[in-house]
């Protein structure tokens, strides 16, 4: 770099000349036409100095020509200075120095003028630099203060499996944007991927507590929490969570996890009729109950059908346990049934041992219907209904009888026990063998195992009871069944009667009046 004043060669970056001390001016490079203008102007000055140009030529010859230089008057060198050689005013060296000084002034003038011409370009460049700086600052601020940018970065790190870094970016996004649900879901999901499921739940519950979620976002939050709890078998936590939920649609959607108290089909109070008390629950599970007011538990009676509440006082307590083991609170209800029970049935045969066929006769003893069982169980409306004398069965039997009024009130239960042993050589087994042999002799059966050409399978015969056929005596009654090849036993319409003392086999039939008749199979 050269000094503009003395031409001394200097290193780059200096502001003042090391030789003459002049200030170094930083000016743009001249364009060719600018350089030509300067050269022409300097030539004019040289001619003036040499005396070859008139004073009028020191100014612009043609003002319309913008390329011609206009030299200010204060820069024209006086003639007396130029003629000093002749008069002895200046020496040659002084003359040369003055000439160089004027050239430097003229050069500085043109440099400054060209600088002014370049200022619009400089301004344009400055504006571009400022615009770029603004863009840079804007992008930097966007990266630092934009929640969207933080979320984008979180997604990128999550795709790489770096969930901790992703959560850090989400925390920054939360600070910038608050608890936006998009951020909440992402953060909970990343915690799940890390195995920190409780932290995922905490994030979602915190969002629910803020109560700024939309109806749909609230439902999605509950859905995510329930899914985590269900996977971990935390069903009690699901029930606790949903118990505080005000979104009915959410509660109904996840109702299977809840255990509401059972609902009674009848209100507490006094009744003049029997009540069939029903109980229901909100979903699948079991209802445990007591009738004496004590607290039910999972060892109490399980509700399977309506409870028959007849005369008396009942304190019903019930609890529901759903299929996930969640228990409801205990609910209670009170019932007073004020009804008059009917008289118990009258059985005309006493308990005891019997060796001859005997009929059991019963009277209702008043308004109502008699029901009975023969296996010692408690009789009810679902038991056998007494319609006439009952043939005492062989062996031991325990009859129980009850009268039930039209209002559904039951009387006291009457019990009878019998042990019937028939004094005969013809046993039930012998009676069955006699029927099989008779049918084989008639070629109904192809063998004594019960096979026949009529069916696929075989015939079998089972004892039903002993009946008395008027004027004919007592008979074992046998029913006929078919054991199919598929293992299914089916009852046919044919009945057989075997005389209890002689063992004679017969077909048992009924006429149009319901009277029994016999068709002998032998003879």
C-alpha positions as a Python dict, from the first residue, in 0.01 Angstrom:
ca = {
    (1, 'X'): (0, 0, 0),
    (2, 'X'): (142, 344, -103),
    (3, 'X'): (104, 676, 72),
    (4, 'X'): (-118, 912, -125),
    (5, 'X'): (103, 1205, -28),
    (6, 'X'): (463, 1091, -70),
    (7, 'X'): (428, 754, -243),
    (8, 'X'): (608, 561, 31),
    (9, 'X'): (537, 184, 21),
    (10, 'X'): (375, 77, 352),
    (11, 'X'): (236, -238, 507),
    (12, 'X'): (-141, -291, 501),
    (13, 'X'): (-356, -162, 789),
    (14, 'X'): (-174, 170, 864),
    (15, 'X'): (-380, 486, 905),
    (16, 'X'): (-87, 735, 877),
    (17, 'X'): (222, 736, 655),
    (18, 'X'): (532, 627, 837),
    (19, 'X'): (745, 866, 630),
    (20, 'X'): (550, 1190, 590),
    (21, 'X'): (280, 1141, 856),
    (22, 'X'): (-4, 1211, 609),
    (23, 'X'): (-344, 1047, 674),
    (24, 'X'): (-410, 746, 458),
    (25, 'X'): (-746, 777, 276),
    (26, 'X'): (-926, 455, 180),
    (27, 'X'): (-1091, 519, -153),
    (28, 'X'): (-1247, 282, -408),
    (29, 'X'): (-1058, 183, -720),
    (30, 'X'): (-1105, 413, -1017),
    (31, 'X'): (-1302, 305, -1312),
    (32, 'X'): (-1126, 356, -1651),
    (33, 'X'): (-1336, 655, -1750),
    (34, 'X'): (-1271, 819, -1413),
    (35, 'X'): (-899, 763, -1453),
    (36, 'X'): (-916, 919, -1803),
    (37, 'X'): (-1089, 1228, -1658),
    (38, 'X'): (-816, 1267, -1399),
    (39, 'X'): (-542, 1221, -1661),
    (40, 'X'): (-701, 1482, -1888),
    (41, 'X'): (-735, 1727, -1601),
    (42, 'X'): (-373, 1678, -1501),
    (43, 'X'): (-267, 1735, -1861),
    (44, 'X'): (-454, 2061, -1862),
    (45, 'X'): (-277, 2165, -1545),
    (46, 'X'): (55, 2068, -1698),
    (47, 'X'): (-15, 2278, -2004),
    (48, 'X'): (-107, 2568, -1780),
    (49, 'X'): (217, 2526, -1592),
    (50, 'X'): (412, 2509, -1918),
    (51, 'X'): (216, 2812, -2052),
    (52, 'X'): (59, 2630, -2340),
    (53, 'X'): (-300, 2679, -2223),
    (54, 'X'): (-497, 2997, -2162),
    (55, 'X'): (-641, 3073, -1819),
    (56, 'X'): (-990, 3016, -1952),
    (57, 'X'): (-899, 2654, -2020),
    (58, 'X'): (-853, 2587, -1651),
    (59, 'X'): (-1226, 2557, -1617),
    (60, 'X'): (-1471, 2318, -1784),
    (61, 'X'): (-1460, 2366, -2158),
    (62, 'X'): (-1804, 2220, -2206),
    (63, 'X'): (-2020, 2216, -1896),
    (64, 'X'): (-2250, 1970, -2069),
    (65, 'X'): (-1967, 1717, -2083),
    (66, 'X'): (-1983, 1555, -1744),
    (67, 'X'): (-1659, 1371, -1797),
    (68, 'X'): (-1460, 1698, -1813),
    (69, 'X'): (-1316, 1797, -1478),
    (70, 'X'): (-1410, 2125, -1317),
    (71, 'X'): (-1104, 2265, -1137),
    (72, 'X'): (-1183, 2509, -859),
    (73, 'X'): (-1020, 2848, -881),
    (74, 'X'): (-837, 2816, -556),
    (75, 'X'): (-642, 2529, -707),
    (76, 'X'): (-514, 2724, -1015),
    (77, 'X'): (-147, 2795, -980),
    (78, 'X'): (-74, 3174, -1010),
    (79, 'X'): (134, 3277, -1302),
    (80, 'X'): (367, 3478, -1091),
    (81, 'X'): (470, 3153, -936),
    (82, 'X'): (529, 2999, -1275),
    (83, 'X'): (732, 3307, -1391),
    (84, 'X'): (942, 3318, -1082),
    (85, 'X'): (1215, 3136, -1271),
    (86, 'X'): (1252, 3430, -1496),
    (87, 'X'): (1251, 3694, -1222),
    (88, 'X'): (1449, 3488, -980),
    (89, 'X'): (1170, 3461, -719),
    (90, 'X'): (1188, 3084, -694),
    (91, 'X'): (1458, 2839, -749),
    (92, 'X'): (1413, 2535, -965),
    (93, 'X'): (1375, 2300, -668),
    (94, 'X'): (1118, 2522, -505),
    (95, 'X'): (933, 2532, -828),
    (96, 'X'): (924, 2156, -857),
    (97, 'X'): (804, 2115, -497),
    (98, 'X'): (522, 2359, -545),
    (99, 'X'): (424, 2184, -861),
    (100, 'X'): (409, 1850, -685),
    (101, 'X'): (203, 2003, -406),
    (102, 'X'): (-56, 2131, -653),
    (103, 'X'): (-74, 1793, -823),
    (104, 'X'): (-139, 1627, -489),
    (105, 'X'): (-416, 1872, -409),
    (106, 'X'): (-575, 1811, -745),
    (107, 'X'): (-554, 1434, -703),
    (108, 'X'): (-713, 1456, -357),
    (109, 'X'): (-996, 1663, -503),
    (110, 'X'): (-1075, 1401, -766),
    (111, 'X'): (-1047, 1123, -513),
    (112, 'X'): (-1299, 1292, -286),
    (113, 'X'): (-1531, 1361, -578),
    (114, 'X'): (-1523, 996, -684),
    (115, 'X'): (-1589, 894, -325),
    (116, 'X'): (-1905, 1102, -329),
    (117, 'X'): (-2009, 934, -654),
    (118, 'X'): (-1964, 590, -488),
    (119, 'X'): (-2169, 670, -182),
    (120, 'X'): (-2504, 533, -322),
    (121, 'X'): (-2334, 201, -391),
    (122, 'X'): (-2185, 205, -44),
    (123, 'X'): (-2527, 280, 101),
    (124, 'X'): (-2677, -9, -95),
    (125, 'X'): (-2407, -243, 31),
    (126, 'X'): (-2459, -117, 386),
    (127, 'X'): (-2833, -179, 359),
    (128, 'X'): (-2771, -533, 235),
    (129, 'X'): (-2531, -599, 523),
    (130, 'X'): (-2784, -467, 773),
    (131, 'X'): (-3061, -677, 616),
    (132, 'X'): (-2846, -988, 641),
    (133, 'X'): (-2768, -905, 1000),
    (134, 'X'): (-3139, -866, 1076),
    (135, 'X'): (-3212, -1201, 912),
    (136, 'X'): (-2934, -1365, 1107),
    (137, 'X'): (-3058, -1219, 1435),
    (138, 'X'): (-3416, -1321, 1350),
    (139, 'X'): (-3314, -1680, 1277),
    (140, 'X'): (-3105, -1689, 1594),
    (141, 'X'): (-3394, -1557, 1802),
    (142, 'X'): (-3630, -1803, 1633),
    (143, 'X'): (-3404, -2089, 1730),
    (144, 'X'): (-3373, -1966, 2083),
    (145, 'X'): (-3723, -1836, 2152),
    (146, 'X'): (-3951, -2043, 1919),
    (147, 'X'): (-4149, -2331, 2072),
    (148, 'X'): (-4195, -2484, 1726),
    (149, 'X'): (-3819, -2502, 1679),
    (150, 'X'): (-3777, -2672, 2018),
    (151, 'X'): (-4045, -2926, 1927),
    (152, 'X'): (-3880, -2995, 1591),
    (153, 'X'): (-3549, -3057, 1764),
    (154, 'X'): (-3720, -3283, 2019),
    (155, 'X'): (-3866, -3495, 1740),
    (156, 'X'): (-3529, -3524, 1571),
    (157, 'X'): (-3357, -3642, 1889),
    (158, 'X'): (-3643, -3882, 1963),
    (159, 'X'): (-3604, -4040, 1619),
    (160, 'X'): (-3242, -4105, 1708),
    (161, 'X'): (-3349, -4266, 2037),
    (162, 'X'): (-3208, -3981, 2247),
    (163, 'X'): (-3521, -3926, 2454),
    (164, 'X'): (-3352, -3741, 2739),
    (165, 'X'): (-3226, -3472, 2501),
    (166, 'X'): (-3568, -3466, 2334),
    (167, 'X'): (-3737, -3404, 2671),
    (168, 'X'): (-3494, -3118, 2742),
    (169, 'X'): (-3607, -2947, 2422),
    (170, 'X'): (-3970, -3006, 2515),
    (171, 'X'): (-3911, -2841, 2852),
    (172, 'X'): (-3777, -2536, 2666),
    (173, 'X'): (-4083, -2544, 2442),
    (174, 'X'): (-4306, -2563, 2750),
    (175, 'X'): (-4138, -2250, 2894),
    (176, 'X'): (-4203, -2065, 2567),
    (177, 'X'): (-4552, -2191, 2490),
    (178, 'X'): (-4691, -2324, 2817),
    (179, 'X'): (-4853, -2664, 2858),
    (180, 'X'): (-4963, -2710, 2497),
    (181, 'X'): (-5117, -3054, 2470),
    (182, 'X'): (-4894, -3147, 2178),
    (183, 'X'): (-4594, -3097, 2406),
    (184, 'X'): (-4760, -3293, 2687),
    (185, 'X'): (-4833, -3593, 2466),
    (186, 'X'): (-4484, -3596, 2320),
    (187, 'X'): (-4321, -3573, 2660),
    (188, 'X'): (-4539, -3849, 2805),
    (189, 'X'): (-4463, -4067, 2505),
    (190, 'X'): (-4088, -4014, 2540),
    (191, 'X'): (-4103, -4104, 2910),
    (192, 'X'): (-4284, -4423, 2816),
    (193, 'X'): (-4013, -4509, 2565),
    (194, 'X'): (-3757, -4460, 2843),
    (195, 'X'): (-3952, -4693, 3072),
    (196, 'X'): (-4042, -4404, 3304),
    (197, 'X'): (-4415, -4474, 3292),
    (198, 'X'): (-4496, -4304, 3621),
    (199, 'X'): (-4335, -3984, 3494),
    (200, 'X'): (-4548, -4015, 3181),
    (201, 'X'): (-4857, -4044, 3402),
    (202, 'X'): (-4749, -3746, 3612),
    (203, 'X'): (-4712, -3529, 3301),
    (204, 'X'): (-5061, -3622, 3179),
    (205, 'X'): (-5227, -3580, 3520),
    (206, 'X'): (-5065, -3238, 3557),
    (207, 'X'): (-5218, -3140, 3222),
    (208, 'X'): (-5560, -3260, 3342),
    (209, 'X'): (-5534, -3062, 3663),
    (210, 'X'): (-5465, -2741, 3473),
    (211, 'X'): (-5817, -2778, 3326),
    (212, 'X'): (-5728, -2588, 3010),
    (213, 'X'): (-5766, -2887, 2777),
    (214, 'X'): (-6029, -2921, 2511),
    (215, 'X'): (-6292, -3192, 2544),
    (216, 'X'): (-6108, -3409, 2291),
    (217, 'X'): (-5762, -3353, 2442),
    (218, 'X'): (-5894, -3440, 2787),
    (219, 'X'): (-6029, -3769, 2652),
    (220, 'X'): (-5691, -3846, 2491),
    (221, 'X'): (-5510, -3776, 2818),
    (222, 'X'): (-5736, -4017, 3010),
    (223, 'X'): (-5697, -4278, 2737),
    (224, 'X'): (-5318, -4266, 2763),
    (225, 'X'): (-5318, -4286, 3144),
    (226, 'X'): (-5566, -4575, 3151),
    (227, 'X'): (-5359, -4763, 2892),
    (228, 'X'): (-5049, -4734, 3113),
    (229, 'X'): (-5235, -4839, 3429),
    (230, 'X'): (-5401, -5131, 3250),
    (231, 'X'): (-5067, -5256, 3119),
    (232, 'X'): (-4928, -5252, 3471),
    (233, 'X'): (-5242, -5404, 3628),
    (234, 'X'): (-5310, -5091, 3836),
    (235, 'X'): (-5687, -5124, 3823),
    (236, 'X'): (-5752, -4957, 4156),
    (237, 'X'): (-5560, -4653, 4027),
    (238, 'X'): (-5781, -4647, 3718),
    (239, 'X'): (-6092, -4647, 3935),
    (240, 'X'): (-5950, -4367, 4152),
    (241, 'X'): (-5858, -4164, 3843),
    (242, 'X'): (-6200, -4200, 3681),
    (243, 'X'): (-6387, -4127, 4004),
    (244, 'X'): (-6274, -3763, 3979),
    (245, 'X'): (-6341, -3733, 3606),
    (246, 'X'): (-6621, -3494, 3510),
    (247, 'X'): (-6623, -3602, 3146),
    (248, 'X'): (-6921, -3841, 3132),
    (249, 'X'): (-6819, -3973, 2792),
    (250, 'X'): (-6480, -4075, 2930),
    (251, 'X'): (-6636, -4240, 3236),
    (252, 'X'): (-6882, -4437, 3023),
    (253, 'X'): (-6607, -4543, 2785),
    (254, 'X'): (-6396, -4691, 3067),
    (255, 'X'): (-6688, -4811, 3279),
    (256, 'X'): (-6560, -5168, 3285),
    (257, 'X'): (-6280, -5057, 3520),
    (258, 'X'): (-6526, -4904, 3768),
    (259, 'X'): (-6720, -5071, 4045),
    (260, 'X'): (-7037, -4881, 4124),
    (261, 'X'): (-7252, -4988, 4419),
    (262, 'X'): (-7522, -5241, 4326),
    (263, 'X'): (-7869, -5108, 4250),
    (264, 'X'): (-8175, -5267, 4415),
    (265, 'X'): (-8486, -5332, 4209),
    (266, 'X'): (-8715, -5244, 4502),
    (267, 'X'): (-8697, -4949, 4737),
    (268, 'X'): (-8671, -4992, 5113),
    (269, 'X'): (-9004, -5004, 5294),
    (270, 'X'): (-9300, -5210, 5414),
    (271, 'X'): (-9471, -5450, 5175),
    (272, 'X'): (-9789, -5657, 5189),
    (273, 'X'): (-9665, -5900, 4932),
    (274, 'X'): (-9367, -6114, 4857),
    (275, 'X'): (-9081, -5931, 4686),
    (276, 'X'): (-8855, -6075, 4421),
    (277, 'X'): (-8560, -5850, 4495),
    (278, 'X'): (-8331, -5789, 4200),
    (279, 'X'): (-7981, -5642, 4213),
    (280, 'X'): (-7773, -5509, 3925),
    (281, 'X'): (-7422, -5374, 3868),
    (282, 'X'): (-7271, -5139, 3611),
    (283, 'X'): (-7051, -5399, 3442),
    (284, 'X'): (-6928, -5757, 3455),
    (285, 'X'): (-6842, -5896, 3798),
    (286, 'X'): (-7004, -6042, 4108),
    (287, 'X'): (-7246, -5905, 4367),
    (288, 'X'): (-7195, -6034, 4721),
    (289, 'X'): (-7478, -5988, 4971),
    (290, 'X'): (-7610, -6061, 5318),
    (291, 'X'): (-7967, -6049, 5449),
    (292, 'X'): (-7894, -5981, 5816),
    (293, 'X'): (-7729, -5641, 5779),
    (294, 'X'): (-7371, -5767, 5823),
    (295, 'X'): (-7098, -5641, 5588),
    (296, 'X'): (-7063, -5864, 5283),
    (297, 'X'): (-6725, -5980, 5155),
    (298, 'X'): (-6598, -6216, 4890),
    (299, 'X'): (-6697, -6515, 5108),
    (300, 'X'): (-7062, -6406, 5126),
    (301, 'X'): (-7345, -6536, 4907),
    (302, 'X'): (-7319, -6445, 4539),
    (303, 'X'): (-7625, -6296, 4374),
    (304, 'X'): (-7732, -6513, 4079),
    (305, 'X'): (-8112, -6473, 4071),
    (306, 'X'): (-8381, -6252, 4230),
    (307, 'X'): (-8408, -6298, 4607),
    (308, 'X'): (-8742, -6429, 4729),
    (309, 'X'): (-8834, -6208, 5026),
    (310, 'X'): (-9142, -6338, 5199),
    (311, 'X'): (-9293, -6260, 5539),
    (312, 'X'): (-9042, -6109, 5777),
    (313, 'X'): (-8777, -5835, 5807),
    (314, 'X'): (-8470, -5817, 5585),
    (315, 'X'): (-8163, -5595, 5604),
    (316, 'X'): (-7996, -5643, 5267),
    (317, 'X'): (-7633, -5533, 5230),
    (318, 'X'): (-7452, -5572, 4896),
    (319, 'X'): (-7111, -5506, 4744),
    (320, 'X'): (-6997, -5531, 4382),
    (321, 'X'): (-6655, -5659, 4271),
    (322, 'X'): (-6579, -5620, 3899),
    (323, 'X'): (-6372, -5855, 3686),
    (324, 'X'): (-6058, -5649, 3763),
    (325, 'X'): (-6098, -5700, 4138),
    (326, 'X'): (-6209, -5342, 4204),
    (327, 'X'): (-6459, -5328, 4492),
    (328, 'X'): (-6748, -5091, 4532),
    (329, 'X'): (-6873, -4940, 4854),
    (330, 'X'): (-7138, -5133, 5049),
    (331, 'X'): (-7500, -5036, 4986),
    (332, 'X'): (-7790, -5127, 5216),
    (333, 'X'): (-8167, -5153, 5196),
    (334, 'X'): (-8442, -5254, 5445),
    (335, 'X'): (-8761, -5449, 5376),
    (336, 'X'): (-9050, -5542, 5602),
    (337, 'X'): (-9282, -5802, 5447),
    (338, 'X'): (-9614, -5820, 5631),
    (339, 'X'): (-9789, -6133, 5507),
    (340, 'X'): (-9976, -6424, 5669),
    (341, 'X'): (-9811, -6753, 5589),
    (342, 'X'): (-10043, -7038, 5477),
    (343, 'X'): (-10083, -7352, 5679),
    (344, 'X'): (-9824, -7620, 5613),
    (345, 'X'): (-9930, -7915, 5392),
    (346, 'X'): (-10070, -8231, 5556),
    (347, 'X'): (-9890, -8557, 5465),
    (348, 'X'): (-10104, -8865, 5537),
    (349, 'X'): (-9820, -9113, 5544),
    (350, 'X'): (-9577, -9132, 5830),
    (351, 'X'): (-9204, -9171, 5792),
    (352, 'X'): (-9074, -9529, 5825),
    (353, 'X'): (-8972, -9854, 5658),
    (354, 'X'): (-9199, -10011, 5395),
    (355, 'X'): (-9187, -10351, 5220),
    (356, 'X'): (-9486, -10318, 4990),
    (357, 'X'): (-9564, -10052, 4731),
    (358, 'X'): (-9729, -9758, 4902),
    (359, 'X'): (-9876, -9431, 4774),
    (360, 'X'): (-9797, -9094, 4941),
    (361, 'X'): (-10092, -8860, 4966),
    (362, 'X'): (-10074, -8488, 5064),
    (363, 'X'): (-10328, -8208, 5128),
    (364, 'X'): (-10253, -7835, 5093),
    (365, 'X'): (-10437, -7768, 5417),
    (366, 'X'): (-10569, -7435, 5286),
    (367, 'X'): (-10521, -7184, 5006),
    (368, 'X'): (-10208, -7243, 4811),
    (369, 'X'): (-10014, -7499, 4608),
    (370, 'X'): (-9800, -7782, 4740),
    (371, 'X'): (-9447, -7830, 4604),
    (372, 'X'): (-9206, -8106, 4704),
    (373, 'X'): (-8859, -8255, 4664),
    (374, 'X'): (-8738, -8614, 4720),
    (375, 'X'): (-8364, -8548, 4772),
    (376, 'X'): (-8389, -8349, 5096),
    (377, 'X'): (-8344, -8004, 4936),
    (378, 'X'): (-8572, -7711, 5027),
    (379, 'X'): (-8885, -7697, 4810),
    (380, 'X'): (-8999, -7385, 4624),
    (381, 'X'): (-9191, -7275, 4319),
    (382, 'X'): (-8930, -7439, 4098),
    (383, 'X'): (-8974, -7778, 4264),
    (384, 'X'): (-9212, -8062, 4165),
    (385, 'X'): (-9577, -7969, 4204),
    (386, 'X'): (-9799, -8211, 4389),
    (387, 'X'): (-10095, -8310, 4169),
    (388, 'X'): (-10194, -8645, 4318),
    (389, 'X'): (-10073, -8948, 4515),
    (390, 'X'): (-9704, -9022, 4474),
    (391, 'X'): (-9567, -9378, 4441),
    (392, 'X'): (-9306, -9442, 4708),
    (393, 'X'): (-8974, -9506, 4536),
    (394, 'X'): (-8755, -9804, 4611),
    (395, 'X'): (-8483, -9754, 4862),
    (396, 'X'): (-8437, -9457, 5092),
    (397, 'X'): (-8604, -9122, 5016),
    (398, 'X'): (-8643, -8790, 5200),
    (399, 'X'): (-8951, -8593, 5098),
    (400, 'X'): (-9001, -8224, 5182),
    (401, 'X'): (-9332, -8048, 5123),
    (402, 'X'): (-9433, -7679, 5134),
    (403, 'X'): (-9745, -7480, 5060),
    (404, 'X'): (-9702, -7148, 4874),
    (405, 'X'): (-9987, -6896, 4870),
    (406, 'X'): (-10091, -6688, 4571),
    (407, 'X'): (-9898, -6396, 4721),
    (408, 'X'): (-9588, -6609, 4717),
    (409, 'X'): (-9574, -6669, 5091),
    (410, 'X'): (-9441, -7008, 5193),
    (411, 'X'): (-9564, -7219, 5479),
    (412, 'X'): (-9349, -7421, 5710),
    (413, 'X'): (-9179, -7719, 5544),
    (414, 'X'): (-9301, -8071, 5627),
    (415, 'X'): (-9055, -8359, 5591),
    (416, 'X'): (-9103, -8737, 5553),
    (417, 'X'): (-8839, -9009, 5523),
    (418, 'X'): (-8909, -9354, 5377),
    (419, 'X'): (-8710, -9676, 5329),
    (420, 'X'): (-8894, -9900, 5083),
    (421, 'X'): (-8767, -10254, 5034),
    (422, 'X'): (-8983, -10483, 4818),
    (423, 'X'): (-9007, -10846, 4932),
    (424, 'X'): (-8965, -11020, 4598),
    (425, 'X'): (-8708, -11217, 4407),
    (426, 'X'): (-8758, -10997, 4103),
    (427, 'X'): (-8514, -10708, 4138),
    (428, 'X'): (-8495, -10405, 3913),
    (429, 'X'): (-8194, -10559, 3737),
    (430, 'X'): (-8389, -10880, 3675),
    (431, 'X'): (-8679, -10679, 3534),
    (432, 'X'): (-8445, -10508, 3283),
    (433, 'X'): (-8293, -10844, 3176),
    (434, 'X'): (-8642, -10991, 3119),
    (435, 'X'): (-8735, -10704, 2885),
    (436, 'X'): (-8408, -10738, 2684),
    (437, 'X'): (-8449, -11116, 2644),
    (438, 'X'): (-8810, -11079, 2534),
    (439, 'X'): (-8721, -10820, 2268),
    (440, 'X'): (-8432, -11036, 2146),
    (441, 'X'): (-8666, -11334, 2117),
    (442, 'X'): (-8899, -11119, 1906),
    (443, 'X'): (-8598, -11019, 1690),
    (444, 'X'): (-8644, -10651, 1783),
    (445, 'X'): (-8289, -10667, 1916),
    (446, 'X'): (-8007, -10838, 1729),
    (447, 'X'): (-7817, -10921, 2050),
    (448, 'X'): (-7851, -10908, 2427),
    (449, 'X'): (-7639, -10588, 2438),
    (450, 'X'): (-7932, -10393, 2296),
    (451, 'X'): (-7825, -10349, 1932),
    (452, 'X'): (-8093, -10334, 1665),
    (453, 'X'): (-8127, -10293, 1292),
    (454, 'X'): (-8358, -9997, 1357),
    (455, 'X'): (-8093, -9767, 1496),
    (456, 'X'): (-7725, -9680, 1500),
    (457, 'X'): (-7626, -9750, 1856),
    (458, 'X'): (-7810, -9961, 2109),
    (459, 'X'): (-8120, -9963, 2329),
    (460, 'X'): (-8094, -9930, 2708),
    (461, 'X'): (-8366, -9956, 2974),
    (462, 'X'): (-8387, -9768, 3304),
    (463, 'X'): (-8612, -9804, 3608),
    (464, 'X'): (-8853, -9515, 3674),
    (465, 'X'): (-9095, -9619, 3946),
    (466, 'X'): (-9345, -9878, 4071),
    (467, 'X'): (-9707, -9832, 3977),
    (468, 'X'): (-10024, -10012, 4068),
    (469, 'X'): (-10241, -10101, 3772),
    (470, 'X'): (-10595, -10152, 3894),
    (471, 'X'): (-10699, -10519, 3898),
    (472, 'X'): (-10356, -10623, 3763),
    (473, 'X'): (-10114, -10561, 4050),
    (474, 'X'): (-9779, -10378, 4091),
    (475, 'X'): (-9529, -10327, 3813),
    (476, 'X'): (-9180, -10188, 3765),
    (477, 'X'): (-9198, -9913, 3505),
    (478, 'X'): (-8897, -9898, 3269),
    (479, 'X'): (-8818, -9621, 3018),
    (480, 'X'): (-8644, -9693, 2688),
    (481, 'X'): (-8339, -9490, 2571),
    (482, 'X'): (-8106, -9498, 2271),
    (483, 'X'): (-7733, -9460, 2321),
    (484, 'X'): (-7610, -9326, 1989),
    (485, 'X'): (-7267, -9376, 1838),
    (486, 'X'): (-7196, -9011, 1917),
    (487, 'X'): (-7233, -9081, 2289),
    (488, 'X'): (-7566, -8899, 2325),
    (489, 'X'): (-7848, -9072, 2515),
    (490, 'X'): (-8200, -9002, 2386),
    (491, 'X'): (-8529, -9109, 2544),
    (492, 'X'): (-8789, -9280, 2325),
    (493, 'X'): (-9165, -9284, 2376),
    (494, 'X'): (-9181, -9656, 2463),
    (495, 'X'): (-9242, -9775, 2819),
    (496, 'X'): (-9221, -10128, 2964),
    (497, 'X'): (-9387, -10275, 3272),
    (498, 'X'): (-9253, -10581, 3459),
    (499, 'X'): (-9468, -10752, 3723),
    (500, 'X'): (-9281, -10716, 4053),
    (501, 'X'): (-9345, -11070, 4174),
    (502, 'X'): (-9345, -11281, 3859),
    (503, 'X'): (-9108, -11077, 3641),
    (504, 'X'): (-9340, -11098, 3336),
    (505, 'X'): (-9235, -10830, 3079),
    (506, 'X'): (-9494, -10612, 2905),
    (507, 'X'): (-9534, -10303, 2688),
    (508, 'X'): (-9702, -10029, 2894),
    (509, 'X'): (-9960, -9822, 2704),
    (510, 'X'): (-10221, -9559, 2779),
    (511, 'X'): (-10564, -9535, 2621),
    (512, 'X'): (-10743, -9216, 2521),
    (513, 'X'): (-10868, -9175, 2877),
    (514, 'X'): (-10521, -9202, 3027),
    (515, 'X'): (-10582, -9549, 3164),
    (516, 'X'): (-10282, -9784, 3172),
    (517, 'X'): (-10283, -10108, 2974),
    (518, 'X'): (-10038, -10394, 2906),
    (519, 'X'): (-9919, -10580, 2593),
    (520, 'X'): (-9736, -10901, 2693),
    (521, 'X'): (-9395, -10962, 2531),
    (522, 'X'): (-9394, -11338, 2598),
    (523, 'X'): (-9627, -11631, 2537),
}
